[in-house]
Amino acid sequence: MKQTITINNIPSIIWGDDSDRIIIAIHGNQSNKADVPIEILANTASIKGYQVLSFDLPQHGDRVNESTLCEVQTCIKELQIIMQYAKTNWKYVSLFANSIGAYFSLLAYLDEPLEKVFFLSPVVNMQRIIENMMIAFSITEEQLEQQRIISTPIGQYLYWDYYCFVKEHPIIKWSVPTYILYGDSDDLCEYNLLCQFADRFSCKLNIANETGHYFHTQANLNVLSNWLKEVL
C-alpha cells in the first residue's frame, strides 16, 4: 500500500500496511521521496513489519520549484515536523537516511528516542565537504563571507550562513543503534572521517566493494537490498 499525503504542506508518502512501527526515510541530494532506494527500503520493511514515511526536502521532488532553499536550518525544522507526526501516529520510530539526509537527521534527531537508524553513504562531516569544495574551486573563506552566496562550476551553491551554522554545530552526540552502508569508492565522504564517526558512536559499518557515493547501478541496489534484509 502507498498513500500520498501532505504534512504541514510537505509532500509525503506512507508505504506499507498498518503497523505500530514506522521508519522515517530521508532522501539525499537530487533525489526524492519515491526514489529507488526508498522503494527498496519500503518493500523490505513491509516484510519485516514496518511502515515507511518518506517526504520531499525543499527543492526536491514535488517541491523542485519552491522558493524555499534546501538549507540546513530549514531542513532541521522540517525533519522535526515529520518526527512529531511520526511520534503521534506510531509507537516505535526508526530512521533511514541517505547522504546529506543523514547529516540533517544527525542534527534534527539528536535527542529523539529512535529505535534503530540505517544510514546509506552518510554525510557525517559537512564542514569538511564544504571546505573541500572551496579548495577545489579556489574560494576563500573571506570571499564567501563577503559575497554570501557563490555558485560553483558543478551547479552547487555555497552559502556563508550555511557554512557558519555547520561550523558551530559539529556532530558530538549520537546514541542510537546505527547501521551504516558505505561504498569503498565514495569520493564525497572521506573514509577516515566515517570510520572515526562509526568508532566514536559504536555504529555497525558495512563496506560495499567497488561502489561510490551513489548506489544507482543494479549491482549497487542489490547490495542495498541484501543489507536491508540483514539489518532490519
PDB file of C-alpha atoms in Angstrom:
ATOM      1  CA  MET A   1       0.000   0.000   0.000  1.00  0.00           C
ATOM      2  CA  LYS A   2       1.225   3.500  -0.855  1.00  0.00           C
ATOM      3  CA  GLN A   3      -0.593   6.565   0.448  1.00  0.00           C
ATOM      4  CA  THR A   4       0.282  10.101  -0.696  1.00  0.00           C
ATOM      5  CA  ILE A   5      -0.281  12.787   1.960  1.00  0.00           C
ATOM      6  CA  THR A   6       0.965  16.233   2.982  1.00  0.00           C
ATOM      7  CA  ILE A   7       2.337  17.036   6.431  1.00  0.00           C
ATOM      8  CA  ASN A   8       2.339  20.782   7.059  1.00  0.00           C
ATOM      9  CA  ASN A   9       2.454  21.254   3.268  1.00  0.00           C
ATOM     10  CA  ILE A  10       5.373  18.812   2.935  1.00  0.00           C
ATOM     11  CA  PRO A  11       4.604  16.209   0.208  1.00  0.00           C
ATOM     12  CA  SER A  12       4.938  12.778   1.802  1.00  0.00           C
ATOM     13  CA  ILE A  13       4.253   9.079   1.247  1.00  0.00           C
ATOM     14  CA  ILE A  14       3.253   6.393   3.741  1.00  0.00           C
ATOM     15  CA  TRP A  15       4.329   2.968   2.472  1.00  0.00           C
ATOM     16  CA  GLY A  16       3.047  -0.403   3.669  1.00  0.00           C
ATOM     17  CA  ASP A  17       0.185  -1.907   5.649  1.00  0.00           C
ATOM     18  CA  ASP A  18      -0.821  -0.689   9.094  1.00  0.00           C
ATOM     19  CA  SER A  19       1.782  -1.239  11.793  1.00  0.00           C
ATOM     20  CA  ASP A  20       2.869   0.281  15.101  1.00  0.00           C
ATOM     21  CA  ARG A  21       6.415   0.649  13.698  1.00  0.00           C
ATOM     22  CA  ILE A  22       7.493   3.344  11.239  1.00  0.00           C
ATOM     23  CA  ILE A  23      10.779   4.152   9.517  1.00  0.00           C
ATOM     24  CA  ILE A  24      11.222   7.804   8.578  1.00  0.00           C
ATOM     25  CA  ALA A  25      13.079   7.829   5.231  1.00  0.00           C
ATOM     26  CA  ILE A  26      15.133  10.874   4.238  1.00  0.00           C
ATOM     27  CA  HIS A  27      16.497  11.048   0.697  1.00  0.00           C
ATOM     28  CA  GLY A  28      19.763  12.605  -0.443  1.00  0.00           C
ATOM     29  CA  ASN A  29      20.666  15.433  -2.792  1.00  0.00           C
ATOM     30  CA  GLN A  30      18.995  15.407  -6.235  1.00  0.00           C
ATOM     31  CA  SER A  31      16.666  12.626  -5.090  1.00  0.00           C
ATOM     32  CA  ASN A  32      13.072  12.492  -3.864  1.00  0.00           C
ATOM     33  CA  LYS A  33      10.616  10.732  -1.556  1.00  0.00           C
ATOM     34  CA  ALA A  34       9.862   7.942  -4.063  1.00  0.00           C
ATOM     35  CA  ASP A  35      13.385   7.268  -5.364  1.00  0.00           C
ATOM     36  CA  VAL A  36      14.534   3.685  -5.912  1.00  0.00           C
ATOM     37  CA  PRO A  37      16.487   3.252  -2.633  1.00  0.00           C
ATOM     38  CA  ILE A  38      13.415   4.314  -0.645  1.00  0.00           C
ATOM     39  CA  GLU A  39      11.197   1.987  -2.658  1.00  0.00           C
ATOM     40  CA  ILE A  40      13.605  -0.868  -1.911  1.00  0.00           C
ATOM     41  CA  LEU A  41      13.508   0.102   1.762  1.00  0.00           C
ATOM     42  CA  ALA A  42       9.706   0.169   1.757  1.00  0.00           C
ATOM     43  CA  ASN A  43       9.430  -3.269   0.138  1.00  0.00           C
ATOM     44  CA  THR A  44      11.892  -4.832   2.576  1.00  0.00           C
ATOM     45  CA  ALA A  45      10.479  -3.020   5.610  1.00  0.00           C
ATOM     46  CA  SER A  46       6.954  -4.196   4.825  1.00  0.00           C
ATOM     47  CA  ILE A  47       8.063  -7.823   5.020  1.00  0.00           C
ATOM     48  CA  LYS A  48       9.704  -7.076   8.382  1.00  0.00           C
ATOM     49  CA  GLY A  49       6.546  -5.452   9.817  1.00  0.00           C
ATOM     50  CA  TYR A  50       7.427  -1.773   9.342  1.00  0.00           C
ATOM     51  CA  GLN A  51       5.744   1.056   7.509  1.00  0.00           C
ATOM     52  CA  VAL A  52       7.860   3.770   5.881  1.00  0.00           C
ATOM     53  CA  LEU A  53       7.247   7.526   5.885  1.00  0.00           C
ATOM     54  CA  SER A  54       9.155   9.424   3.180  1.00  0.00           C
ATOM     55  CA  PHE A  55       8.952  13.082   2.183  1.00  0.00           C
ATOM     56  CA  ASP A  56      10.468  15.647  -0.185  1.00  0.00           C
ATOM     57  CA  LEU A  57      13.130  18.001   1.105  1.00  0.00           C
ATOM     58  CA  PRO A  58      12.946  21.619  -0.177  1.00  0.00           C
ATOM     59  CA  GLN A  59      13.897  21.992  -3.872  1.00  0.00           C
ATOM     60  CA  HIS A  60      13.418  18.242  -4.446  1.00  0.00           C
ATOM     61  CA  GLY A  61      10.650  16.044  -5.862  1.00  0.00           C
ATOM     62  CA  ASP A  62       7.291  17.792  -5.894  1.00  0.00           C
ATOM     63  CA  ARG A  63       8.960  20.857  -4.347  1.00  0.00           C
ATOM     64  CA  VAL A  64      11.543  21.449  -7.058  1.00  0.00           C
ATOM     65  CA  ASN A  65      10.041  24.830  -7.991  1.00  0.00           C
ATOM     66  CA  GLU A  66       9.578  26.104  -4.446  1.00  0.00           C
ATOM     67  CA  SER A  67      11.406  29.226  -3.319  1.00  0.00           C
ATOM     68  CA  THR A  68      12.332  27.575  -0.004  1.00  0.00           C
ATOM     69  CA  LEU A  69      16.016  26.670  -0.064  1.00  0.00           C
ATOM     70  CA  CYS A  70      17.355  23.286   0.981  1.00  0.00           C
ATOM     71  CA  GLU A  71      19.462  24.829   3.734  1.00  0.00           C
ATOM     72  CA  VAL A  72      20.379  23.071   6.943  1.00  0.00           C
ATOM     73  CA  GLN A  73      18.355  25.322   9.257  1.00  0.00           C
ATOM     74  CA  THR A  74      15.166  24.854   7.212  1.00  0.00           C
ATOM     75  CA  CYS A  75      15.653  21.118   6.819  1.00  0.00           C
ATOM     76  CA  ILE A  76      16.156  20.632  10.560  1.00  0.00           C
ATOM     77  CA  LYS A  77      12.802  22.307  11.229  1.00  0.00           C
ATOM     78  CA  GLU A  78      11.061  20.178   8.604  1.00  0.00           C
ATOM     79  CA  LEU A  79      12.598  16.953   9.927  1.00  0.00           C
ATOM     80  CA  GLN A  80      11.296  17.874  13.362  1.00  0.00           C
ATOM     81  CA  ILE A  81       7.794  18.382  11.921  1.00  0.00           C
ATOM     82  CA  ILE A  82       7.965  14.929  10.321  1.00  0.00           C
ATOM     83  CA  MET A  83       9.205  13.398  13.576  1.00  0.00           C
ATOM     84  CA  GLN A  84       6.340  14.884  15.550  1.00  0.00           C
ATOM     85  CA  TYR A  85       3.867  13.441  13.043  1.00  0.00           C
ATOM     86  CA  ALA A  86       5.528  10.027  13.289  1.00  0.00           C
ATOM     87  CA  LYS A  87       5.517  10.003  17.105  1.00  0.00           C
ATOM     88  CA  THR A  88       1.850  10.996  17.107  1.00  0.00           C
ATOM     89  CA  ASN A  89       0.809   8.152  14.803  1.00  0.00           C
ATOM     90  CA  TRP A  90       3.207   5.277  15.564  1.00  0.00           C
ATOM     91  CA  LYS A  91       4.529   3.692  18.736  1.00  0.00           C
ATOM     92  CA  TYR A  92       8.052   2.902  17.513  1.00  0.00           C
ATOM     93  CA  VAL A  93      10.078   5.162  15.210  1.00  0.00           C
ATOM     94  CA  SER A  94      13.243   4.236  13.303  1.00  0.00           C
ATOM     95  CA  LEU A  95      15.194   6.145  10.671  1.00  0.00           C
ATOM     96  CA  PHE A  96      16.674   5.552   7.211  1.00  0.00           C
ATOM     97  CA  ALA A  97      18.695   8.429   5.758  1.00  0.00           C
ATOM     98  CA  ASN A  98      20.807   8.787   2.639  1.00  0.00           C
ATOM     99  CA  SER A  99      23.814  11.081   2.134  1.00  0.00           C
ATOM    100  CA  ILE A 100      23.003  14.666   3.180  1.00  0.00           C
ATOM    101  CA  GLY A 101      19.711  13.417   4.621  1.00  0.00           C
ATOM    102  CA  ALA A 102      21.785  11.621   7.238  1.00  0.00           C
ATOM    103  CA  TYR A 103      23.552  14.862   8.143  1.00  0.00           C
ATOM    104  CA  PHE A 104      20.268  16.704   8.594  1.00  0.00           C
ATOM    105  CA  SER A 105      18.956  13.895  10.792  1.00  0.00           C
ATOM    106  CA  LEU A 106      22.068  13.889  12.992  1.00  0.00           C
ATOM    107  CA  LEU A 107      21.223  17.479  13.891  1.00  0.00           C
ATOM    108  CA  ALA A 108      17.424  17.290  13.947  1.00  0.00           C
ATOM    109  CA  TYR A 109      17.066  13.983  15.805  1.00  0.00           C
ATOM    110  CA  LEU A 110      19.901  14.338  18.281  1.00  0.00           C
ATOM    111  CA  ASP A 111      17.691  13.716  21.312  1.00  0.00           C
ATOM    112  CA  GLU A 112      14.932  11.615  19.759  1.00  0.00           C
ATOM    113  CA  PRO A 113      14.258   8.100  21.157  1.00  0.00           C
ATOM    114  CA  LEU A 114      14.733   6.310  17.847  1.00  0.00           C
ATOM    115  CA  GLU A 115      14.548   2.517  17.825  1.00  0.00           C
ATOM    116  CA  LYS A 116      17.161   1.927  15.098  1.00  0.00           C
ATOM    117  CA  VAL A 117      18.967   4.001  12.466  1.00  0.00           C
ATOM    118  CA  PHE A 118      20.085   2.955   8.979  1.00  0.00           C
ATOM    119  CA  PHE A 119      22.469   5.279   7.103  1.00  0.00           C
ATOM    120  CA  LEU A 120      23.356   4.948   3.414  1.00  0.00           C
ATOM    121  CA  SER A 121      26.507   6.857   2.302  1.00  0.00           C
ATOM    122  CA  PRO A 122      26.025   9.272   5.202  1.00  0.00           C
ATOM    123  CA  VAL A 123      27.471  12.768   5.331  1.00  0.00           C
ATOM    124  CA  VAL A 124      28.853  12.969   8.873  1.00  0.00           C
ATOM    125  CA  ASN A 125      31.157  15.978   8.470  1.00  0.00           C
ATOM    126  CA  MET A 126      29.574  18.714   6.357  1.00  0.00           C
ATOM    127  CA  GLN A 127      32.275  21.238   7.220  1.00  0.00           C
ATOM    128  CA  ARG A 128      34.915  19.089   5.515  1.00  0.00           C
ATOM    129  CA  ILE A 129      32.770  18.703   2.394  1.00  0.00           C
ATOM    130  CA  ILE A 130      32.182  22.457   2.120  1.00  0.00           C
ATOM    131  CA  GLU A 131      35.852  23.233   2.694  1.00  0.00           C
ATOM    132  CA  ASN A 132      36.866  20.614   0.110  1.00  0.00           C
ATOM    133  CA  MET A 133      34.601  22.366  -2.420  1.00  0.00           C
ATOM    134  CA  MET A 134      36.101  25.735  -1.518  1.00  0.00           C
ATOM    135  CA  ILE A 135      39.611  24.372  -2.080  1.00  0.00           C
ATOM    136  CA  ALA A 136      38.642  22.679  -5.351  1.00  0.00           C
ATOM    137  CA  PHE A 137      37.213  25.912  -6.786  1.00  0.00           C
ATOM    138  CA  SER A 138      39.742  28.301  -5.189  1.00  0.00           C
ATOM    139  CA  ILE A 139      37.166  30.013  -2.979  1.00  0.00           C
ATOM    140  CA  THR A 140      38.473  31.527   0.238  1.00  0.00           C
ATOM    141  CA  GLU A 141      36.530  31.888   3.476  1.00  0.00           C
ATOM    142  CA  GLU A 142      36.908  35.667   3.126  1.00  0.00           C
ATOM    143  CA  GLN A 143      35.363  35.596  -0.355  1.00  0.00           C
ATOM    144  CA  LEU A 144      32.415  33.535   0.859  1.00  0.00           C
ATOM    145  CA  GLU A 145      31.859  35.871   3.798  1.00  0.00           C
ATOM    146  CA  GLN A 146      31.928  38.905   1.529  1.00  0.00           C
ATOM    147  CA  GLN A 147      29.741  37.518  -1.273  1.00  0.00           C
ATOM    148  CA  ARG A 148      27.435  35.457   0.998  1.00  0.00           C
ATOM    149  CA  ILE A 149      26.429  33.157  -1.892  1.00  0.00           C
ATOM    150  CA  ILE A 150      28.799  31.699  -4.503  1.00  0.00           C
ATOM    151  CA  SER A 151      27.835  29.436  -7.411  1.00  0.00           C
ATOM    152  CA  THR A 152      30.279  26.623  -8.199  1.00  0.00           C
ATOM    153  CA  PRO A 153      31.018  25.099 -11.639  1.00  0.00           C
ATOM    154  CA  ILE A 154      29.207  21.888 -10.634  1.00  0.00           C
ATOM    155  CA  GLY A 155      25.896  23.708 -10.107  1.00  0.00           C
ATOM    156  CA  GLN A 156      26.063  23.709  -6.311  1.00  0.00           C
ATOM    157  CA  TYR A 157      25.871  26.901  -4.269  1.00  0.00           C
ATOM    158  CA  LEU A 158      27.960  27.774  -1.235  1.00  0.00           C
ATOM    159  CA  TYR A 159      26.253  29.906   1.433  1.00  0.00           C
ATOM    160  CA  TRP A 160      28.064  31.825   4.135  1.00  0.00           C
ATOM    161  CA  ASP A 161      25.283  31.382   6.717  1.00  0.00           C
ATOM    162  CA  TYR A 162      25.129  27.630   5.972  1.00  0.00           C
ATOM    163  CA  TYR A 163      28.892  27.322   6.424  1.00  0.00           C
ATOM    164  CA  CYS A 164      28.795  29.248   9.722  1.00  0.00           C
ATOM    165  CA  PHE A 165      25.966  27.068  11.042  1.00  0.00           C
ATOM    166  CA  VAL A 166      27.831  23.902  10.137  1.00  0.00           C
ATOM    167  CA  LYS A 167      30.993  25.047  11.922  1.00  0.00           C
ATOM    168  CA  GLU A 168      29.002  26.000  15.008  1.00  0.00           C
ATOM    169  CA  HIS A 169      27.143  22.657  15.186  1.00  0.00           C
ATOM    170  CA  PRO A 170      29.597  19.745  14.915  1.00  0.00           C
ATOM    171  CA  ILE A 171      28.245  16.238  15.499  1.00  0.00           C
ATOM    172  CA  ILE A 172      29.332  15.460  19.060  1.00  0.00           C
ATOM    173  CA  LYS A 173      26.468  13.278  20.286  1.00  0.00           C
ATOM    174  CA  TRP A 174      24.640  10.258  18.836  1.00  0.00           C
ATOM    175  CA  SER A 175      23.399   7.396  20.990  1.00  0.00           C
ATOM    176  CA  VAL A 176      21.027   5.371  18.786  1.00  0.00           C
ATOM    177  CA  PRO A 177      21.915   1.859  17.497  1.00  0.00           C
ATOM    178  CA  THR A 178      23.120   2.726  13.998  1.00  0.00           C
ATOM    179  CA  TYR A 179      23.924   0.640  10.903  1.00  0.00           C
ATOM    180  CA  ILE A 180      25.902   2.186   8.030  1.00  0.00           C
ATOM    181  CA  LEU A 181      26.335   1.061   4.405  1.00  0.00           C
ATOM    182  CA  TYR A 182      29.215   2.841   2.661  1.00  0.00           C
ATOM    183  CA  GLY A 183      30.849   2.426  -0.731  1.00  0.00           C
ATOM    184  CA  ASP A 184      34.601   1.819  -0.780  1.00  0.00           C
ATOM    185  CA  SER A 185      34.971   4.255  -3.707  1.00  0.00           C
ATOM    186  CA  ASP A 186      32.938   7.078  -2.139  1.00  0.00           C
ATOM    187  CA  ASP A 187      34.609  10.310  -3.329  1.00  0.00           C
ATOM    188  CA  LEU A 188      32.391  12.652  -1.292  1.00  0.00           C
ATOM    189  CA  CYS A 189      32.506  11.275   2.250  1.00  0.00           C
ATOM    190  CA  GLU A 190      36.052  10.535   3.353  1.00  0.00           C
ATOM    191  CA  TYR A 191      36.647   7.038   4.677  1.00  0.00           C
ATOM    192  CA  ASN A 192      38.731   8.054   7.683  1.00  0.00           C
ATOM    193  CA  LEU A 193      36.100  10.549   8.857  1.00  0.00           C
ATOM    194  CA  LEU A 194      33.350   7.967   8.518  1.00  0.00           C
ATOM    195  CA  CYS A 195      35.396   5.409  10.469  1.00  0.00           C
ATOM    196  CA  GLN A 196      36.006   7.977  13.207  1.00  0.00           C
ATOM    197  CA  PHE A 197      32.261   8.598  13.404  1.00  0.00           C
ATOM    198  CA  ALA A 198      31.446   4.880  13.449  1.00  0.00           C
ATOM    199  CA  ASP A 199      34.025   4.178  16.152  1.00  0.00           C
ATOM    200  CA  ARG A 200      33.004   7.126  18.294  1.00  0.00           C
ATOM    201  CA  PHE A 201      29.306   6.249  18.290  1.00  0.00           C
ATOM    202  CA  SER A 202      29.617   2.433  18.101  1.00  0.00           C
ATOM    203  CA  CYS A 203      27.964   2.125  14.689  1.00  0.00           C
ATOM    204  CA  LYS A 204      27.995  -1.122  12.698  1.00  0.00           C
ATOM    205  CA  LEU A 205      29.762  -0.287   9.435  1.00  0.00           C
ATOM    206  CA  ASN A 206      29.378  -2.351   6.269  1.00  0.00           C
ATOM    207  CA  ILE A 207      31.635  -1.569   3.272  1.00  0.00           C
ATOM    208  CA  ALA A 208      30.324  -2.219  -0.249  1.00  0.00           C
ATOM    209  CA  ASN A 209      33.092  -3.115  -2.702  1.00  0.00           C
ATOM    210  CA  GLU A 210      33.506  -1.239  -5.990  1.00  0.00           C
ATOM    211  CA  THR A 211      30.779   1.225  -5.024  1.00  0.00           C
ATOM    212  CA  GLY A 212      30.800   5.019  -4.997  1.00  0.00           C
ATOM    213  CA  HIS A 213      28.754   7.534  -3.052  1.00  0.00           C
ATOM    214  CA  TYR A 214      25.609   6.901  -5.109  1.00  0.00           C
ATOM    215  CA  PHE A 215      24.034   3.458  -5.070  1.00  0.00           C
ATOM    216  CA  HIS A 216      22.463   3.544  -8.521  1.00  0.00           C
ATOM    217  CA  THR A 217      23.539   0.527 -10.588  1.00  0.00           C
ATOM    218  CA  GLN A 218      21.621  -2.727 -10.330  1.00  0.00           C
ATOM    219  CA  ALA A 219      24.585  -4.283  -8.542  1.00  0.00           C
ATOM    220  CA  ASN A 220      24.620  -1.392  -6.041  1.00  0.00           C
ATOM    221  CA  LEU A 221      20.892  -1.714  -5.438  1.00  0.00           C
ATOM    222  CA  ASN A 222      21.208  -5.467  -4.899  1.00  0.00           C
ATOM    223  CA  VAL A 223      23.819  -4.770  -2.205  1.00  0.00           C
ATOM    224  CA  LEU A 224      21.473  -2.247  -0.602  1.00  0.00           C
ATOM    225  CA  SER A 225      18.565  -4.697  -0.690  1.00  0.00           C
ATOM    226  CA  ASN A 226      20.584  -7.515   0.852  1.00  0.00           C
ATOM    227  CA  TRP A 227      21.961  -5.197   3.546  1.00  0.00           C
ATOM    228  CA  LEU A 228      18.479  -4.000   4.492  1.00  0.00           C
ATOM    229  CA  LYS A 229      17.221  -7.580   4.732  1.00  0.00           C
ATOM    230  CA  GLU A 230      20.066  -8.286   7.124  1.00  0.00           C
ATOM    231  CA  VAL A 231      19.820  -5.242   9.405  1.00  0.00           C
ATOM    232  CA  LEU A 232      16.084  -4.588   9.542  1.00  0.00           C
TER     233      LEU A 232
END
